[in-house]
C-alpha atoms as one frame of an Amber mdcrd trajectory, in Angstrom:
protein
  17.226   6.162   6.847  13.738   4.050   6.505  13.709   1.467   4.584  10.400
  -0.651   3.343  10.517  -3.870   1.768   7.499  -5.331   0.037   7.062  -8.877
  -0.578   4.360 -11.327  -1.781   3.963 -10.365  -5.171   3.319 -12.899  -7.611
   1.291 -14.376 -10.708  -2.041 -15.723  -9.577  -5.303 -16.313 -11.903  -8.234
 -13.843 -12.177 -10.515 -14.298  -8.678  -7.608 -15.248  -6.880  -6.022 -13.607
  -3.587  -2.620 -12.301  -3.033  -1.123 -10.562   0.576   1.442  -7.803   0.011
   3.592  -7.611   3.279   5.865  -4.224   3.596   8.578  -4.492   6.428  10.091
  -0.900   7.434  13.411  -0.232   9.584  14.807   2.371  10.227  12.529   5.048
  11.169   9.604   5.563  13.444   7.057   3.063  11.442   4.271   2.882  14.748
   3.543   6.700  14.197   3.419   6.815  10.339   1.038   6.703   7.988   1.277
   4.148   5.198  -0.076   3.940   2.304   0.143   1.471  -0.949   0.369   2.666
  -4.660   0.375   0.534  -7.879   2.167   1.384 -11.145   1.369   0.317 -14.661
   3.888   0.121 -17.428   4.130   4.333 -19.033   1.938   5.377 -16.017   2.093
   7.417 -13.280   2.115   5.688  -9.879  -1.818   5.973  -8.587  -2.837   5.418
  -5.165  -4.623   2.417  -4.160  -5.024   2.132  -0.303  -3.819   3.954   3.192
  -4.083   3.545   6.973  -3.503   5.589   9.894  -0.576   5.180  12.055  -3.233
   2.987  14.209  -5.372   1.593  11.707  -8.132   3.509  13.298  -8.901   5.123
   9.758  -7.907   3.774   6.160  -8.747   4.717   2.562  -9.617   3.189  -0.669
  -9.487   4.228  -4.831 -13.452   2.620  -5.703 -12.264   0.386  -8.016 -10.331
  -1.866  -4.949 -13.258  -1.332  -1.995 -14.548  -4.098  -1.025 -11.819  -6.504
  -2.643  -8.884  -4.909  -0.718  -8.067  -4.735   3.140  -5.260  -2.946   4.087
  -4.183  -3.350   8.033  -1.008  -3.034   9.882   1.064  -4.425  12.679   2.918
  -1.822  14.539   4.700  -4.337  16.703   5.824  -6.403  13.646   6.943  -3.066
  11.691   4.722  -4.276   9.000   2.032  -2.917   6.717  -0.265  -5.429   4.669
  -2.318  -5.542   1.635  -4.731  -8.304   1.259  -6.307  -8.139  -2.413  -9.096
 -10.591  -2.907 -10.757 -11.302  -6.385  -8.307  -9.764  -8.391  -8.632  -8.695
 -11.423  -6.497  -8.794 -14.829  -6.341  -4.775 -14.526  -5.028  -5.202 -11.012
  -1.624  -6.398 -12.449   0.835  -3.577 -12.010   4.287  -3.268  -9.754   2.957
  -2.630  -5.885   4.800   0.157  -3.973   3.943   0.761   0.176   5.148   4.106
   0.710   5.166   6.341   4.386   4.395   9.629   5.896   6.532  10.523   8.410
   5.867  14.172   8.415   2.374  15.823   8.889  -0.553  14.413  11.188  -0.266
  10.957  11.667  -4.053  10.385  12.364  -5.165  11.192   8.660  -4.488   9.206
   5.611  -3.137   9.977   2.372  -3.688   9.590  -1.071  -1.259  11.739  -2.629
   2.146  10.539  -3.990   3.922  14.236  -3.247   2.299  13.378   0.179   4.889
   9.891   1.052   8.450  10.608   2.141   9.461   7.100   1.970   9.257   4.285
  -0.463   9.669   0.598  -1.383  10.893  -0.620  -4.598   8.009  -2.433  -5.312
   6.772  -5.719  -6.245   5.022  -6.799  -9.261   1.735  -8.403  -8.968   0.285
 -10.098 -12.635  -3.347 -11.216 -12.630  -3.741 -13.437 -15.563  -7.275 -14.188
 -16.952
């Protein structure tokens, strides 16, 4: 049974930075794909960023390139988000998710797509 825990949520002012860690155990984390998705309050959970099982290839939604970096350690079991100048419609609860079936040298973007998830972490941006 995988398990991810995210951490390093928080309330931080507008232009501020925030790193979302997600630890997984329990599975075969160095050959999955990972992939973070945000949630607001009545919504649907929407994809926000994914990586490769070797970080060789990630993915973005627009309105986080070139503010987010996701990366990975495969030796720490860990998945990161770094968000940089966030934004007040950036708050929403943070879920990392996994692929652990299907090609592990693509990315994904698709919530259907993830076989595992965290229970999230909420993230508030206040302006």
């Amino acid at each position: 049974q995988v398990q991810l825990v995210e951490s390093g949520g928080g309330l931080v002012q507008a232009g501020g930075s925030l790193r979302l860690s997600c630890a997984a155990s329990g599975g075969t984390f160095s050959t999955d794909a990972m992939g973070w998705f945000r949630q607001y309050p009545g919504k649907e959970r929407e994809f926000v960023a994914a990586i490769n099982w070797s970080g060789s290839n990630t993915d973005y939604t627009d309105s986080v390139k070139g503010r987010f970096t996701i990366s990975r350690d495969n030796a720490k079991n860990t998945v990161y988000l770094q968000m940089n100048s966030l934004k007040p419609e950036d708050t929403a609860v943070y879920y990392c998710a996994a692929v652990h079936r299907g090609s592990h040298y693509y990315t994904y973007s698709h919530t259907a797509e993830y076989d595992s998830w965290g229970q999230g972490t909420q993230v508030t941006v206040s302006s």
